[in-house]
XYZ file of C-alpha atoms in Angstrom:
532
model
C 95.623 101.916 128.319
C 99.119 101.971 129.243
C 100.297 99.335 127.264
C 98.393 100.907 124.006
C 100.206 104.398 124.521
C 103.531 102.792 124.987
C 102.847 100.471 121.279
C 102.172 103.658 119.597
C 104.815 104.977 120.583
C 107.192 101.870 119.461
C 105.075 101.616 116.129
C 105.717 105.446 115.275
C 109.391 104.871 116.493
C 109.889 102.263 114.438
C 108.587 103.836 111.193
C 109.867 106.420 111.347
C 113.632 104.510 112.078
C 112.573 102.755 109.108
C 111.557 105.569 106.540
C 114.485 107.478 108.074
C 115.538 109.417 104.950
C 111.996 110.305 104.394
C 111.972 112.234 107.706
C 115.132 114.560 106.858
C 114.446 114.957 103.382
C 110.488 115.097 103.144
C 111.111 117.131 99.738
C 113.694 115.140 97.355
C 113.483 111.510 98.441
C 111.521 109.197 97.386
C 110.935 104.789 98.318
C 110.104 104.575 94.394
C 110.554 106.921 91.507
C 108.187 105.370 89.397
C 104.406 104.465 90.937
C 105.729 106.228 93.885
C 106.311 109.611 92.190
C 102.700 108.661 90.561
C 100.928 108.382 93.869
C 102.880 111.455 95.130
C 101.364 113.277 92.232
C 97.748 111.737 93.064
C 97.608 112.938 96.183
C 98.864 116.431 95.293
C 96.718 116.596 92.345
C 93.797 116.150 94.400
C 95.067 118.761 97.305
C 95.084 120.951 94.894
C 91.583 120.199 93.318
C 89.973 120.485 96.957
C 92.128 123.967 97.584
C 90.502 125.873 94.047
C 87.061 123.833 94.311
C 88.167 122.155 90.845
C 86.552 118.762 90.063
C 87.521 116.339 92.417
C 88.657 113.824 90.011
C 90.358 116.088 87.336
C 93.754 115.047 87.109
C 94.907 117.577 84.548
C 95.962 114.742 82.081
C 95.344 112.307 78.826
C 93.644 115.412 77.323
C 91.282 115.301 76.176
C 89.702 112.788 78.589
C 88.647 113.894 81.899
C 88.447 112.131 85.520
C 91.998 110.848 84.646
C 92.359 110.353 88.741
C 89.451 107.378 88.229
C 92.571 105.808 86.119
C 93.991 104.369 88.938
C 93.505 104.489 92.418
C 92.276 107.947 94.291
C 94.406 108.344 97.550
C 91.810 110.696 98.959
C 91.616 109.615 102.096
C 95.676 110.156 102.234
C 95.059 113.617 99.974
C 92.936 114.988 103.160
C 94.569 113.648 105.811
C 97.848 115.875 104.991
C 96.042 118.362 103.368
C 97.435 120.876 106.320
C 100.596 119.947 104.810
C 100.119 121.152 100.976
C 99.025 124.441 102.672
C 102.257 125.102 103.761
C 104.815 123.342 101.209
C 104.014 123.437 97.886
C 106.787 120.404 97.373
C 104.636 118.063 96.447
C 106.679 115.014 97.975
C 105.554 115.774 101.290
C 102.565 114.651 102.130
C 103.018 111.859 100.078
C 106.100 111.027 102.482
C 104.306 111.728 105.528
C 101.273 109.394 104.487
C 104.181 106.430 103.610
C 105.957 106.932 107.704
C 102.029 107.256 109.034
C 100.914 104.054 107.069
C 103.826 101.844 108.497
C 103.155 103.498 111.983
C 99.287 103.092 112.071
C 99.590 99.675 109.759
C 101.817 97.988 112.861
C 99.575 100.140 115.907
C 96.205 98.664 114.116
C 97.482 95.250 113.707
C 98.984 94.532 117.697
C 94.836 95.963 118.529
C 93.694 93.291 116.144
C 95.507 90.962 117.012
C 94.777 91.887 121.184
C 91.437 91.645 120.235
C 91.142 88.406 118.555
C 93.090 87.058 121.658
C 90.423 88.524 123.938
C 87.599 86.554 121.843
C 89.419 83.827 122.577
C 89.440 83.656 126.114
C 93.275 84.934 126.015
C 94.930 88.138 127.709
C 98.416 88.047 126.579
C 99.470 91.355 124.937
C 103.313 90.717 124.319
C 102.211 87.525 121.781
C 99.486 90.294 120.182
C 102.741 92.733 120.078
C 104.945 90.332 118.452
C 102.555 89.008 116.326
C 102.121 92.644 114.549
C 105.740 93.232 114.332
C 106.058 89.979 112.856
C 103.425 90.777 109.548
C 104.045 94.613 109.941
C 107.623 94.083 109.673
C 107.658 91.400 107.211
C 108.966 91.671 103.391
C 105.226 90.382 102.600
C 104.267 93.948 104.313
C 107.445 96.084 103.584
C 107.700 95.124 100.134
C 105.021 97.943 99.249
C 106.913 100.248 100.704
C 106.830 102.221 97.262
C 103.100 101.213 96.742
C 100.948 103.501 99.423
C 98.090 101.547 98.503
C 99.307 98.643 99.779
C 101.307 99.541 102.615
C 98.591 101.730 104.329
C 96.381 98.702 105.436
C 95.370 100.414 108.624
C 91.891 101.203 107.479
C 90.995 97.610 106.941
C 92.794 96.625 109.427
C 91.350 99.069 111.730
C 87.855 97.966 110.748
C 88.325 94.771 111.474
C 89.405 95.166 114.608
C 86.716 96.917 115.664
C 84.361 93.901 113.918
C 85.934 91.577 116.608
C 86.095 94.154 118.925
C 81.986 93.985 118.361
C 81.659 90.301 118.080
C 83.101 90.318 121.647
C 81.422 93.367 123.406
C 78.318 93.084 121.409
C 78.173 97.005 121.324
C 76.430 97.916 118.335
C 78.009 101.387 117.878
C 81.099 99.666 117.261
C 79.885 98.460 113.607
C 79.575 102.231 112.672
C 83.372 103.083 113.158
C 83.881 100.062 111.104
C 82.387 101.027 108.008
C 83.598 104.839 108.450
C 87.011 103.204 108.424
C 85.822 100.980 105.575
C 84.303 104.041 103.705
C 88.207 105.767 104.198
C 89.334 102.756 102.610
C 87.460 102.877 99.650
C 88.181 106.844 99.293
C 92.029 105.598 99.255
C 91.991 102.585 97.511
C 88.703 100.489 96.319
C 90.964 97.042 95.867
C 91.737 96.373 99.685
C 87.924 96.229 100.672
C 87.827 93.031 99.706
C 90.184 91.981 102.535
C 87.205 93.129 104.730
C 84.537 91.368 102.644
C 86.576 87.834 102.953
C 87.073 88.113 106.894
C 83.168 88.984 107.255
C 82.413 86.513 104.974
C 84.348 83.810 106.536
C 82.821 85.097 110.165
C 79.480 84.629 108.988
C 80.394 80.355 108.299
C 81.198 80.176 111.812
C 77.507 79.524 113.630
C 78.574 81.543 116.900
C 79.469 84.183 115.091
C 77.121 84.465 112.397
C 74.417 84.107 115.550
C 76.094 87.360 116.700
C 75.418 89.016 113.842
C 71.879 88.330 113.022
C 71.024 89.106 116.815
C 72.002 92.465 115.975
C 70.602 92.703 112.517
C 68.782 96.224 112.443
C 72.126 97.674 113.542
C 73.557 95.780 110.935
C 72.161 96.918 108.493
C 72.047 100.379 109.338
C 76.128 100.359 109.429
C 75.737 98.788 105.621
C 73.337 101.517 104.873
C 75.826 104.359 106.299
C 78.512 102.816 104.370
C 77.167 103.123 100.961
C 75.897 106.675 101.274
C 79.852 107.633 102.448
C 80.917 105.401 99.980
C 78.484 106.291 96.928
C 80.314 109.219 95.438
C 83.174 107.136 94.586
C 80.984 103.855 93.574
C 78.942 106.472 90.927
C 82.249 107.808 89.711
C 83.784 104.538 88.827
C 80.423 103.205 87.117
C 80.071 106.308 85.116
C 83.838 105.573 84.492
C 83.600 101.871 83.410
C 80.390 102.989 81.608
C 82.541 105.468 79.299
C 85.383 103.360 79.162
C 84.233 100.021 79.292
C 87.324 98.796 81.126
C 88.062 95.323 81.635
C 91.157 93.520 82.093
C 92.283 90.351 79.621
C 92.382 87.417 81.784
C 95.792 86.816 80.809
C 97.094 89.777 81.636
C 95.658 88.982 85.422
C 97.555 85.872 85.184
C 100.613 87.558 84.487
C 100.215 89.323 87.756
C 99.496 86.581 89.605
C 101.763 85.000 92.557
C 104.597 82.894 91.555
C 105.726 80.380 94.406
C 109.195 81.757 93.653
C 107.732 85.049 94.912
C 107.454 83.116 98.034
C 111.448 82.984 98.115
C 112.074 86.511 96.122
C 109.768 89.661 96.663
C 107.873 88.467 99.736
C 110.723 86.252 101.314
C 110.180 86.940 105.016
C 111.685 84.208 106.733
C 111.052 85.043 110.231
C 107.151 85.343 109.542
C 107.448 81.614 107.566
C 109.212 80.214 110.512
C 107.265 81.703 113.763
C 103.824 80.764 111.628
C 104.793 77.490 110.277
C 106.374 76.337 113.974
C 102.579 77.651 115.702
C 101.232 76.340 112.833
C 102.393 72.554 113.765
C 101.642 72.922 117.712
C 97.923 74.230 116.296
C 97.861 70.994 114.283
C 98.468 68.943 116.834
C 96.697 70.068 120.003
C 93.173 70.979 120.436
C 91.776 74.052 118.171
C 89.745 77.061 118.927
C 87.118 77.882 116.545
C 89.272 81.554 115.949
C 92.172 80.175 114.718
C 90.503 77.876 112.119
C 88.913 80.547 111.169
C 92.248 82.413 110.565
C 94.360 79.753 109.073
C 91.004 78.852 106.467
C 90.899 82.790 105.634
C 94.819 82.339 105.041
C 94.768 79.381 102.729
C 91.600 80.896 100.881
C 93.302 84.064 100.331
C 96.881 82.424 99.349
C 94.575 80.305 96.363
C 92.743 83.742 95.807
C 96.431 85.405 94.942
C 97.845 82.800 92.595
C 94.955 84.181 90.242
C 92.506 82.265 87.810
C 94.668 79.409 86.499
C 97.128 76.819 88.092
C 100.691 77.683 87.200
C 103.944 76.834 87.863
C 106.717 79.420 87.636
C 105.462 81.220 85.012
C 103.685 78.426 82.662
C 100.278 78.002 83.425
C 99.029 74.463 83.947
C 97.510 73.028 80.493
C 96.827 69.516 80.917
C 95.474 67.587 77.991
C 92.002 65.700 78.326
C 90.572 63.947 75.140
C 93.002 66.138 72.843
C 91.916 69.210 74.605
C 93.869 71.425 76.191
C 92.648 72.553 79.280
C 93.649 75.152 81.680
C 92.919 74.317 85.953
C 90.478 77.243 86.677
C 90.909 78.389 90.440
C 88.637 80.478 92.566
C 89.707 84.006 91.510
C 88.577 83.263 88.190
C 84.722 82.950 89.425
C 85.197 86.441 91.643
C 86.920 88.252 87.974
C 83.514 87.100 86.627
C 80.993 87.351 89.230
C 82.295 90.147 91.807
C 82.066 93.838 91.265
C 85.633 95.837 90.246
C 87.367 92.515 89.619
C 87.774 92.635 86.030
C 89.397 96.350 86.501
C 92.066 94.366 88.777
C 95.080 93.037 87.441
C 97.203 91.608 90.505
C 96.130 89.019 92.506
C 99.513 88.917 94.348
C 98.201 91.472 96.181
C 96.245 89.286 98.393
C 99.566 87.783 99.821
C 99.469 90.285 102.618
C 95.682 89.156 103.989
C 97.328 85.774 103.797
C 100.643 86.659 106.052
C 97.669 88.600 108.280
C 95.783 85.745 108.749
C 98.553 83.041 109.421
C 100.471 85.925 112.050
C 96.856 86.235 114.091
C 96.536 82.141 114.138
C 99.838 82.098 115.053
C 99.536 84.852 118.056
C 96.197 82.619 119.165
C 98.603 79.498 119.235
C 101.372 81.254 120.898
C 99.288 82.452 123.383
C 97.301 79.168 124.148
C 100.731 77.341 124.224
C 101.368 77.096 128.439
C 104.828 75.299 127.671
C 106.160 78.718 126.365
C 104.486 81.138 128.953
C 107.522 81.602 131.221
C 109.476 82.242 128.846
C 107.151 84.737 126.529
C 109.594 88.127 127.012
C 112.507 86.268 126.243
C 110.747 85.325 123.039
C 109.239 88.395 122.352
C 112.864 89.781 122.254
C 113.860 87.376 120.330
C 111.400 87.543 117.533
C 111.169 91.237 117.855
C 114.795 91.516 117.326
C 114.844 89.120 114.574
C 111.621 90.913 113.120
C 113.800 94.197 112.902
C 117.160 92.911 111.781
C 114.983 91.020 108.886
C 113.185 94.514 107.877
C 114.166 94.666 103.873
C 116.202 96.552 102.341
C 113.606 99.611 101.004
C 115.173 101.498 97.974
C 115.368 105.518 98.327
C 115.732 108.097 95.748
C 116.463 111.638 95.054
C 114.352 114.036 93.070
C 114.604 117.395 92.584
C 112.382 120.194 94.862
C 110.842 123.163 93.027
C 114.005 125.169 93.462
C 115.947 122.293 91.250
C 113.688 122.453 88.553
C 114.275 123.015 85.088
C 114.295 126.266 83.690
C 111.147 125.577 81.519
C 109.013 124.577 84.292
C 109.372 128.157 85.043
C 108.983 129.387 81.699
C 105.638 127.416 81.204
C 104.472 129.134 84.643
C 104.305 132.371 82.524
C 102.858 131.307 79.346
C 98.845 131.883 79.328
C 98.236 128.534 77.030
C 96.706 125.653 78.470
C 97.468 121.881 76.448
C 100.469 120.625 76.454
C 101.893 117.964 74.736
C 105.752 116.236 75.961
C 107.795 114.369 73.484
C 108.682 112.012 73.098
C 104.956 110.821 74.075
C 105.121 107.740 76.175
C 102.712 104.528 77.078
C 102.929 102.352 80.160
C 104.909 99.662 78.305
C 107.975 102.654 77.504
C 111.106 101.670 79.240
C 111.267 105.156 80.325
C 107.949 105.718 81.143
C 108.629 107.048 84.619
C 110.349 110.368 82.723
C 106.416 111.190 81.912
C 105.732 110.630 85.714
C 108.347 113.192 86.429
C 106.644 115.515 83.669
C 103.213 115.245 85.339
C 105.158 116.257 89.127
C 106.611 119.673 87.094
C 102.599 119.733 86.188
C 101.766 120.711 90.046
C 104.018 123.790 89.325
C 103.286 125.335 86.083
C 99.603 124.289 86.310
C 99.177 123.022 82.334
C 96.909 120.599 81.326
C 98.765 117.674 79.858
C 98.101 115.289 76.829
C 100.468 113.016 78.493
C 100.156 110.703 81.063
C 101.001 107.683 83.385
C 98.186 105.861 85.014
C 96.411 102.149 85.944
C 94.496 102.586 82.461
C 95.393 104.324 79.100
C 91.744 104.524 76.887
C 92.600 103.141 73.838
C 91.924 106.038 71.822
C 94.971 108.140 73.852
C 96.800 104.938 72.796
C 96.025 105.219 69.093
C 97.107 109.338 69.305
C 100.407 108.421 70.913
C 101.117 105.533 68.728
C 100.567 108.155 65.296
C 102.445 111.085 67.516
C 105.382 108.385 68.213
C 105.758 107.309 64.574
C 105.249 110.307 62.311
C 107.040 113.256 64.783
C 108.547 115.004 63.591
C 107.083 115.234 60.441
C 104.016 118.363 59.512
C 101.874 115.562 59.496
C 102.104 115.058 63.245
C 102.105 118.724 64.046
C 98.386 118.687 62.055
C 97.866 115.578 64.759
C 98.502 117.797 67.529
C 96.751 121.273 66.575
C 93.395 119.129 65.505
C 93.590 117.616 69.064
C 93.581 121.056 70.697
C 97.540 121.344 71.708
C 99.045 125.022 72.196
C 102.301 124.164 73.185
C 104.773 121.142 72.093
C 107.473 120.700 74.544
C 110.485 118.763 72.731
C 113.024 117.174 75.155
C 115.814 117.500 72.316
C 118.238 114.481 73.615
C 115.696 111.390 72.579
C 115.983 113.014 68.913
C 118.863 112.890 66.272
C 117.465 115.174 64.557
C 115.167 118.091 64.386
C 113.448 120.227 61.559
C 115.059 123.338 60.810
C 111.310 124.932 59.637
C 108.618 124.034 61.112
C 104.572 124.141 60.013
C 103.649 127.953 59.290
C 101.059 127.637 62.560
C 103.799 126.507 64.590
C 106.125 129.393 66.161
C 109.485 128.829 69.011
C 108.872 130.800 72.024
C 111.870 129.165 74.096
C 115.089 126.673 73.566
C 118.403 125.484 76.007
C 120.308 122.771 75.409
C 118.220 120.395 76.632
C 114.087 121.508 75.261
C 112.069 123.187 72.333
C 109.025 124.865 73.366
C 106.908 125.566 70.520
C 103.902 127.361 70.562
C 101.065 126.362 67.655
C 98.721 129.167 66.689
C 95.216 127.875 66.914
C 93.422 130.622 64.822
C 95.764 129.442 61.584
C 94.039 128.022 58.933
């Protein structure tokens, strides 16, 4: 118990020496002013939804469609969790902040317990190669390089339930299996993608005969945990049908290839050469010597989910494989192109990369077994751990900050929109996820939070093509009376011009369409919707 106090303690330490400028300036900094100001705006959006009883998943944008949190992940798990937070700040940085130095805290704590664990099945006790095992992956670009992506750097829920899976498969306690799929069911209520990390560990457990004998020995308990899972996960699973039943979203195949892993990723975003070199060295002595069935298991969960992230063709760089069989040409289907097909949510996925962090989690907990079962390095384990956990920290990547303003530094016509009793508003220029400046529409959705209008703009994991078509007639014909007819027929009341991406604007405008506040740097215009 010891031990485990004094690891949280490092792991909170050392997140929150990491995310430093995050804990003195909660308010105005930021690891990523694009998807991170997006998920900061999530999570607000939905505080705020739970404080007035307002549909959970009304995100207050792409008027006139509703739901628009469905377009992308939720973050509700991370919404509640610092919901005391939004009580008492209405900045609406902070909890998103708080949930980034908690995630890189509980990510590291949940690993080393993991990791302890697995050692246990194994017939090991040796907590300092569990310890630096999880600073190794925790602290890893492969980990780190999310840091602006909460959905991927908060792995502690899966994580956390598997941990307690092993922790079962050990103690054979069946209440064990029902703190695995609450955690499992908080994953899902954060982020639906990462759940699959889960299913590919169980999956692979269930191949292994000991294991799988585990299991079906306690199969009433089993299936009872499976049971409890989808009733705490149903609300989401009905929202996200009735979503892909409205929208009929699907992902092009080559767009998932686009986001697949590159082996130059290997050397770029993810380098983390103090994970390759303590996992590849283990990785030879585990080769070599005699095998326990655990770390097989790892290393074959590893190389599955490494083929898993290059997506569903062979490439190289980015040129996909096309070899040429009887004057065909042929693309080298792998096995994510059978789970974009086959498994549920896949085709609403577009990065496979994303499974490079199960693969540096699998390779770091072979690699702890290894280290652990190697008796030529025992007496000299704490010199190693200092070695590699010193390493570990002076290899932590460079994570990017940046400054936004706090309520007090907003514009002035955030405040002026606070007063006006009109409810759709339109920003111009009107931008699409494929705008260069697409995160000034992000920005526009955080002012949102303050003076509470619902927005036909928007930034999001999905655009419905219809919203597309409006922007693409908005962005062409503004600011012609044409596109003012555009606007009133779609329901706006006020047009908010940001002056400085136009050369020129009307002197008169549409007879309907009235000025009700200008500076330097907007036009608010107000269009009467009783005019005929």
């Amino acid at each position: 118990m010891r031990s485990t106090i004094l690891v949280f303690l490092a792991s909170v330490l050392i997140s929150v020496s990491i995310f430093s400028p995050l804990v003195f300036h909660p308010a105005t900094v930021i690891t990523d002013n694009s998807d991170g100001l997006f998920t900061a705006w999530t999570i607000a959006r939905v505080q705020d939804n739970i404080i007035v009883h307002a549909p959970l998943w009304s995100g207050k944008t792409f008027y006139p469609n509703t739901n628009s949190i469905l377009f992308s992940d939720i973050f509700v798990t991370s919404a509640v969790m610092t919901l005391p937070l939004r009580l008492f700040t209405h900045e609406p940085l902070v909890s998103y902040n708080i949930a980034i130095i908690a995630s890189g805290a509980l990510t590291l704590f949940f690993t080393y317990l993991l990791f302890d664990e697995c050692l246990l099945l194994a017939g090991e006790r040796q907590k300092v190669f569990a310890f630096i095992g999880a600073c190794v992956f925790a602290l890893s670009t492969a980990h780190l390089a999310y840091s602006g992506h909460l959905h991927m750097l908060a792995l502690q829920y899966v994580i956390a339930a598997l941990w307690v899976i092993f922790r079962f498969l050990r103690t054979q306690k069946k209440w064990l299996l029902f703190f695995a799929v609450v955690s499992c069911a908080l994953q899902v209520w954060q982020s639906f993608f990462l759940i699959y990390y889960v299913v590919f560990v169980v999956t692979a457990l269930l191949l292994v005969q000991q294991y799988r004998t585990l299991f079906f020995k306690e199969w009433k308990a089993v299936l009872c945990a499976c049971c409890v899972f989808f009733l705490l996960s149903l609300p989401v699973g009905s929202a996200y049908l009735q979503f892909f039943h409205t929208y009929h979203t699907v992902r092009d195949i080559r767009e998932v290839i686009h986001f697949s892993l590159l082996f130059s990723d290997l050397t770029g975003q993810f380098w983390s050469p103090v994970t390759y070199l303590w996992c590849g060295i283990t990785l030879i002595v585990w080769a070599r010597n005699r095998k326990n069935p655990l770390q097989t298991l790892w290393v074959a969960i590893g190389l599955f989910a490494f083929v898993i992230s290059l997506g569903p063709a062979l490439h190289f760089g980015s040129e996909t494989v096309k070899p040429i069989l009887f004057g065909q040409v042929l693309h080298v289907p792998l096995p994510y192109l059978f789970l974009y097909y086959l498994a549920p949510g896949f085709q609403a996925f577009r990065t496979p990369s994303r499974f490079f962090p199960l693969v540096m989690l699998s390779f770091c907990a072979a690699a702890t077994i290894t280290c652990s079962r190697w008796r030529k390095i025992q007496s000299y384990r704490f010199p190693l751990f200092v070695l590699l956990f010193g390493l570990s920290l002076l290899s932590v990547p460079t994570i990017p900050f940046f400054t936004v303003p706090s309520i007090e530094q907003y514009p002035l016509y955030v405040h002026v929109l606070q007063q006006r009793p009109e409810n759709i508003l339109i920003s111009l220029p009107m931008r699409n996820w494929a705008d260069p400046l697409a995160a000034q529409d992000t920005q526009e959705m955080i002012y949102s939070l303050q003076y509470n209008k619902t927005l036909v703009n928007g930034q999001s994991g999905f655009f419905p093509d219809e919203w597309m078509n409006f922007q693409h007639e908005i962005q062409i014909s503004f600011p012609s009376p044409s596109s003012f007819d555009l606007m009133k027929e779609r329901g706006v009341q006020l047009v908010l011009i940001h002056k400085q991406y136009y050369a020129q604007l009307p002197s008169s405008f549409p007879p309907y369409v009235h000025s009700v506040y200008e500076d330097g740097n907007v036009l608010l215009l107000a269009l009467d919707p009783g005019y005929n």
